[in-house]
Coordinates of C-alpha atoms in Angstrom, one line a residue:
X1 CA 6.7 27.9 56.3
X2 CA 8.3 25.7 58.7
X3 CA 6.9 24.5 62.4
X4 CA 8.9 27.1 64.6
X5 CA 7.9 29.8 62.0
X6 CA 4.6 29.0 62.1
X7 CA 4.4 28.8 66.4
X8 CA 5.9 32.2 66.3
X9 CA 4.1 34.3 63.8
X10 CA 0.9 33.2 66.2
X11 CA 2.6 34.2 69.7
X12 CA 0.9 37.6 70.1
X13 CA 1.8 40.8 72.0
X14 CA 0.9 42.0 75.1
X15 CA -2.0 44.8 75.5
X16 CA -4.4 46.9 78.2
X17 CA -4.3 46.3 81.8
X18 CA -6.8 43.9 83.3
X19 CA -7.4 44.4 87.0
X20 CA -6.6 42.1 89.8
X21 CA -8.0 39.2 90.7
X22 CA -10.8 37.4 91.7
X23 CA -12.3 34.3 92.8
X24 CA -9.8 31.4 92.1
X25 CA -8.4 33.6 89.2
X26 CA -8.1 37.5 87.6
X27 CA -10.7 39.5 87.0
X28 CA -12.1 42.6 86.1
X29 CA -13.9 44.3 88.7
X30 CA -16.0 42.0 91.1
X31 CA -18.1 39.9 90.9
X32 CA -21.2 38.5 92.7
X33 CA -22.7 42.1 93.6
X34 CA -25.6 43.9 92.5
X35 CA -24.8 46.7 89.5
X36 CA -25.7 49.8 92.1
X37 CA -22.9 48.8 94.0
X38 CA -19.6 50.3 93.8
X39 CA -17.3 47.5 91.0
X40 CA -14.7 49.5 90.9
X41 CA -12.3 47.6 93.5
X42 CA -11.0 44.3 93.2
X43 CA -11.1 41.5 95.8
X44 CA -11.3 38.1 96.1
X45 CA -12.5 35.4 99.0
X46 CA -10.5 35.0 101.9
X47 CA -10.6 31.1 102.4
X48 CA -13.3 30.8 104.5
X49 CA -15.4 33.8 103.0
X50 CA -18.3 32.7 100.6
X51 CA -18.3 33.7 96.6
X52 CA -20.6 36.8 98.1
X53 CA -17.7 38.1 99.9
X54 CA -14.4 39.4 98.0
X55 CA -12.5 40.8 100.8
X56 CA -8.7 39.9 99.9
X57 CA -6.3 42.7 98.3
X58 CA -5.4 41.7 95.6
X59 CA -1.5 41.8 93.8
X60 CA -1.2 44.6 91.5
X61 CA 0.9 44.7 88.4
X62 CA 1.2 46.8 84.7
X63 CA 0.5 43.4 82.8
X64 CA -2.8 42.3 81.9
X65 CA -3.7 39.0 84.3
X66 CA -2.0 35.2 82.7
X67 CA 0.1 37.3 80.0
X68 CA 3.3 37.3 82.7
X69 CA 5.1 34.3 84.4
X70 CA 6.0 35.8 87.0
X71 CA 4.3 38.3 89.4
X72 CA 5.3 39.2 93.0
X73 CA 8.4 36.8 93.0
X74 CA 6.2 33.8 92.2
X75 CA 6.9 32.0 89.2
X76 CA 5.2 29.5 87.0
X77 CA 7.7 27.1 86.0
X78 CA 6.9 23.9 83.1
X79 CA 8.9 20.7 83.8
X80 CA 7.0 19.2 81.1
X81 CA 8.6 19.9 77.6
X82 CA 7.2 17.4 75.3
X83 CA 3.5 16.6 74.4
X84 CA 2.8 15.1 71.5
X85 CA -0.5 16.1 69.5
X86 CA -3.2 13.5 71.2
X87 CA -1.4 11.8 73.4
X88 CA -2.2 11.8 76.6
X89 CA 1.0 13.6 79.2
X90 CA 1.6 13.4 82.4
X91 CA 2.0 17.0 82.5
X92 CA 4.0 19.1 85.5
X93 CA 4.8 22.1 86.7
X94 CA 5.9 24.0 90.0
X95 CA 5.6 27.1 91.4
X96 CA 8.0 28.6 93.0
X97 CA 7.9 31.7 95.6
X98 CA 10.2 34.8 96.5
X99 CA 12.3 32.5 98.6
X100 CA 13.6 30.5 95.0
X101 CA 11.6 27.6 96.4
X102 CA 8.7 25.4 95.0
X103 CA 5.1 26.6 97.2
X104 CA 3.6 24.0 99.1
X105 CA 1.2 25.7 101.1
X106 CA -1.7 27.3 99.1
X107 CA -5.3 28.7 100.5
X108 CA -8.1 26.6 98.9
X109 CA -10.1 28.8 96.7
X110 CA -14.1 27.1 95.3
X111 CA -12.6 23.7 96.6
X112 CA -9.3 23.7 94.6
X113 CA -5.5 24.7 96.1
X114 CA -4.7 25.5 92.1
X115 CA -7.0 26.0 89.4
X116 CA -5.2 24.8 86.0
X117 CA -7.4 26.4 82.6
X118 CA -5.3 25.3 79.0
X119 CA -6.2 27.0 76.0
X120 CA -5.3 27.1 72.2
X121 CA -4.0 30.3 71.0
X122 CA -6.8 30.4 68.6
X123 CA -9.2 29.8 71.6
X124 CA -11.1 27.0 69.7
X125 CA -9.8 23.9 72.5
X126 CA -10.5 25.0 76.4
X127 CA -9.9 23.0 79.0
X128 CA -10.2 23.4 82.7
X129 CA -8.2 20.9 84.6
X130 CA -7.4 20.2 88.3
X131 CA -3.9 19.2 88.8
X132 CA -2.7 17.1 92.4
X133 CA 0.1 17.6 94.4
X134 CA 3.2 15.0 93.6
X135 CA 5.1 15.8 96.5
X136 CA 7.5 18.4 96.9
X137 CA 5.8 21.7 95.3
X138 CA 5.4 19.6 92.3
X139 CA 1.9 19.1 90.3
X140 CA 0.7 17.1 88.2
X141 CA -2.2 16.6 85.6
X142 CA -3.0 13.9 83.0
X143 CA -3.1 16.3 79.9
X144 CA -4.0 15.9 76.1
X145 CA -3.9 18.6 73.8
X146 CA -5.6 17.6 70.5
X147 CA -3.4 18.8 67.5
X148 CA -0.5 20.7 67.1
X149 CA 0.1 24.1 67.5
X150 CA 0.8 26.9 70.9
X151 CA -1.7 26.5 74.0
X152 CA -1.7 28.8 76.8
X153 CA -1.7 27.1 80.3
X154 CA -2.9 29.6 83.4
X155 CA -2.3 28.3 86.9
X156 CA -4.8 30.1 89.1
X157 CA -4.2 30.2 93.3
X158 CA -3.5 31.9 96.3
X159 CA -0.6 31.4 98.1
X160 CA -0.9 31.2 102.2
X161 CA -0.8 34.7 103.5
X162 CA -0.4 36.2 99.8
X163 CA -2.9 37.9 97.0
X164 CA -5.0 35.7 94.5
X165 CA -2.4 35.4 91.2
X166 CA -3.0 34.1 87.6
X167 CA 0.4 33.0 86.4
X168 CA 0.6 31.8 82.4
X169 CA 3.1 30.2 79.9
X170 CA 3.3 28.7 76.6
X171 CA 3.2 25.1 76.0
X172 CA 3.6 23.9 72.9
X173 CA 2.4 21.0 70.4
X174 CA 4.9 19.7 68.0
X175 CA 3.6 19.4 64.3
X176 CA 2.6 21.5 61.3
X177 CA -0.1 24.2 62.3
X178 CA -2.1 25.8 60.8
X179 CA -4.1 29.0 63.1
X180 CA -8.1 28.6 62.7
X181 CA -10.2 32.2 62.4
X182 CA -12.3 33.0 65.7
X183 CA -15.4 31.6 65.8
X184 CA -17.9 34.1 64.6
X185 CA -19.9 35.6 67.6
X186 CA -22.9 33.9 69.0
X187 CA -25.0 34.0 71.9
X188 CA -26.7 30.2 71.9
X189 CA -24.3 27.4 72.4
X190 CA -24.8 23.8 72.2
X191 CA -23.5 20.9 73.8
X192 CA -24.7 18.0 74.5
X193 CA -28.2 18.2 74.1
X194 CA -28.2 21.2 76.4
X195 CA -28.7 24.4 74.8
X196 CA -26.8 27.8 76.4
X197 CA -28.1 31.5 75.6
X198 CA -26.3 34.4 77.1
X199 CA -27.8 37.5 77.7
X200 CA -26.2 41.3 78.5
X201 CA -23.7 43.1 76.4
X202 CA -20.0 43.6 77.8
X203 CA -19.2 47.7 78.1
X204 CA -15.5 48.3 78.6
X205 CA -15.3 50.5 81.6
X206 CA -18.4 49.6 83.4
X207 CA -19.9 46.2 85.4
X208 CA -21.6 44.2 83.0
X209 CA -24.7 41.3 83.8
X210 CA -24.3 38.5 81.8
X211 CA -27.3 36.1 82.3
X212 CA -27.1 32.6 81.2
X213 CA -29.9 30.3 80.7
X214 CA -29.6 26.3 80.3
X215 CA -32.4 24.4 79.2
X216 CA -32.4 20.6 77.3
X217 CA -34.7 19.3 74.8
X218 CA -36.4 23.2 75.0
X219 CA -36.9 22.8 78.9
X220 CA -35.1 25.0 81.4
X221 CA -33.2 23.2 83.6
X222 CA -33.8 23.8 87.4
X223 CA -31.6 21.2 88.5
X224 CA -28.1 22.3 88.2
X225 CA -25.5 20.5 90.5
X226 CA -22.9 22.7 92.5
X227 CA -19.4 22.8 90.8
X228 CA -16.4 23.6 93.0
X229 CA -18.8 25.7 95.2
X230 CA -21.0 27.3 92.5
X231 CA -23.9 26.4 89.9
X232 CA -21.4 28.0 87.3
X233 CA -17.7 28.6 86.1
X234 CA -17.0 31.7 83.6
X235 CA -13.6 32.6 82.0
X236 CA -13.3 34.7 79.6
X237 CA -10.3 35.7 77.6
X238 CA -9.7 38.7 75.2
X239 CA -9.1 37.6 71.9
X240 CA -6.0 39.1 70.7
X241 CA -4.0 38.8 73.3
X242 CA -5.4 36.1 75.8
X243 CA -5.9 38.1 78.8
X244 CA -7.4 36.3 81.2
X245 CA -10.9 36.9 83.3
X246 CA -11.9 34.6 85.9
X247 CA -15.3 35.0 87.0
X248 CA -18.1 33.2 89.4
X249 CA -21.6 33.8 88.9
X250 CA -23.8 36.0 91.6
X251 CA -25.0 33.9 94.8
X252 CA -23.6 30.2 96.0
X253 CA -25.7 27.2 96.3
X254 CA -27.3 26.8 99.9
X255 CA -27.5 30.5 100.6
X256 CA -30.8 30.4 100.7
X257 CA -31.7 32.7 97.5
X258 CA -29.8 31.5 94.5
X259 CA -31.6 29.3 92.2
X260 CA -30.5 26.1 90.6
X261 CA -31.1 27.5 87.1
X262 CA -32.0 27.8 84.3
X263 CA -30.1 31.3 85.0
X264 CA -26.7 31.9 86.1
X265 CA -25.8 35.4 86.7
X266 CA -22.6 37.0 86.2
X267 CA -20.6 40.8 87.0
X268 CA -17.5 41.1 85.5
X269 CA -16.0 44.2 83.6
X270 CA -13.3 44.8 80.5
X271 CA -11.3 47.2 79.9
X272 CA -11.4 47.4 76.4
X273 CA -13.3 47.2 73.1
X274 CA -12.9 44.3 70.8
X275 CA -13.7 40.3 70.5
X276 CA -13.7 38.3 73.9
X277 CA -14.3 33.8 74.0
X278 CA -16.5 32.9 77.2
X279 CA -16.3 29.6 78.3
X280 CA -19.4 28.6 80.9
X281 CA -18.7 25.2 82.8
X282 CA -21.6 23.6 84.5
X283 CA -22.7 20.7 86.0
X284 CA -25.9 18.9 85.8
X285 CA -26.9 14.6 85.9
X286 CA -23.3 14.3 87.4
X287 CA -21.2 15.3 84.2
X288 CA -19.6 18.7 83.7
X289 CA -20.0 20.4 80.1
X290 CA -18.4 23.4 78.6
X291 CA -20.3 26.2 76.7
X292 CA -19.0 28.4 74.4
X293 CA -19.3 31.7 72.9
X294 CA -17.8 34.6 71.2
X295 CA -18.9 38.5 72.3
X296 CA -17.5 41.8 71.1
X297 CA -18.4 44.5 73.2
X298 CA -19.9 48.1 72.9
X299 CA -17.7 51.1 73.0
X300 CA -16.5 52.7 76.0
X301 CA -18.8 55.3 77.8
X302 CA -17.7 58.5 77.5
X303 CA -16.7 60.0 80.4
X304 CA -18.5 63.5 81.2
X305 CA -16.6 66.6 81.5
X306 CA -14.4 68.1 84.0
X307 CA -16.8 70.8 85.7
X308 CA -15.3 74.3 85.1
X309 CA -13.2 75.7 88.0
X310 CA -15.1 78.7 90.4
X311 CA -12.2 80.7 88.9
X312 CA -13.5 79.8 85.2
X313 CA -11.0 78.9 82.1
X314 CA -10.0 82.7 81.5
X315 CA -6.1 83.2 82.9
X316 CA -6.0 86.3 81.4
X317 CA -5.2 89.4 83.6

């Protein structure tokens, strides 16, 4: 099977609606509130509201959050069409507005104008990556994608005066490829000498806790260092189709109740059954590390039923 053939028979479909966004990204319902609240509407922060407070309306839209290009007449556009398989590229992109013109104003969301997150298609290579501005609408970021094959780049931001958006496109790796499985589903990661366990089970249709603990050499760390405004960084993306949910944990450093480990909490909600890769970033001794894991999730609740009308089923006369 030749290159192309192989790229394409990997590309996969579209699927079920994720919600709108929040934080620097999409989610699924919100995020940083406890489970008897209502996490039903989607927000995000404002740019000078706190990860506690997801007060934006967000940008709705039938396609599932970094599966389209183009949402609300803004458009994620590659100028970048060659990368090589380990060679670092000076890789750039614009986005351009309703107007036809490259955005140059952005609100800063958890320190960043743009969040930039690059994955392979078979979600085994993540990277999250923080592009600068070139001048002109233009960014820029020094990128190196390790081996051949399709990635999928998501550029996360908030225009000025516009909804949180997760824009997404293809970028491709010249060279034979061949697709590796899933990883099989854990809930410990390693990296580094620091060891990641994730508690809570995702439930399509309901707000879900995820608690993750980080410890090294068996001792929970109580140190963690604030990352882009937070003690912790989740995205998660479905596995069979790549849609995209952006999370941050519950509480901010510095508001006077949320710890510096070993737990980082986490809301966020799916819509549907099936295999999902997390990806934790972190911060600790001045280096940020990536943990990673696979989930599948429970079924969906069932629903109760309708209550009978005062008039009862029977239409008969």
């Amino acid at each position: 099977m030749n290159t192309a053939a192989k790229l394409g028979s990997y590309v996969l479909g579209l699927a079920v609606v994720f919600g709108g966004a929040l934080g620097a990204g999409k989610a699924v319902g919100p995020v940083g509130a406890p489970p008897a609240e209502d996490h039903s509407a989607m927000a995000a922060p404002t740019a000078s509201a706190g990860h506690g407070k997801h007060v934006m309306q967000q940008a709705k839209s039938d396609t599932p959050g970094g599966l389209q290009v183009s949402q609300n007449g803004y458009t994620l556009n590659p100028l970048t069409t060659t990368i090589k398989p380990g060679e670092p590229t000076d890789y750039r992109f614009t986005v351009t507005g309703p107007d036809g013109r490259p955005v140059t104003d952005y609100q800063v969301e958890h320190d960043k104008k743009l969040h930039f997150i690059v994955v392979s298609r078979d979600l085994g290579n993540f990277q999250h990556v923080h592009p600068t501005e070139a001048g002109d609408g233009v960014w820029s970021v020094k990128l190196t994608l390790p081996s051949a094959g399709t990635y999928r780049a998501f550029a996360d931001f908030a225009p000025t005066g516009g909804s949180a958006l997760t824009l997404g496109t293809d970028v491709l790796v010249a060279g034979d490829y061949e697709p590796k499985a899933l990883p099989q589903v854990s809930r410990t990661a390693k990296v580094d000498g620091y060891e990641v366990a994730l508690d809570g089970d995702l439930t399509p249709g309901q707000a879900s806790k995820l608690t993750l603990k980080v410890s090294k050499d068996g001792k929970p760390v109580t140190d963690l260092q604030p990352y882009l405004g937070a003690y912790g960084h989740l995205v998660a993306l479905r596995a069979k189709d790549l849609a995209y949910l952006h999370v941050h944990p519950d509480g901010a450093p510095g508001d006077g109740k949320t710890k510096a480990g070993p737990e980082i909490v986490f809301y966020a909600e799916v819509p549907s059954t099936g295999d999902y890769r997390l990806f934790l970033d972190f911060q600790h001794e001045g280096k940020v590390r990536t943990a990673d894991f696979t989930l599948g999730t429970g079924e969906r609740p069932e629903l109760p039923a309708p209550a009978p009308s005062e008039h009862g089923d029977d239409h008969s006369h």
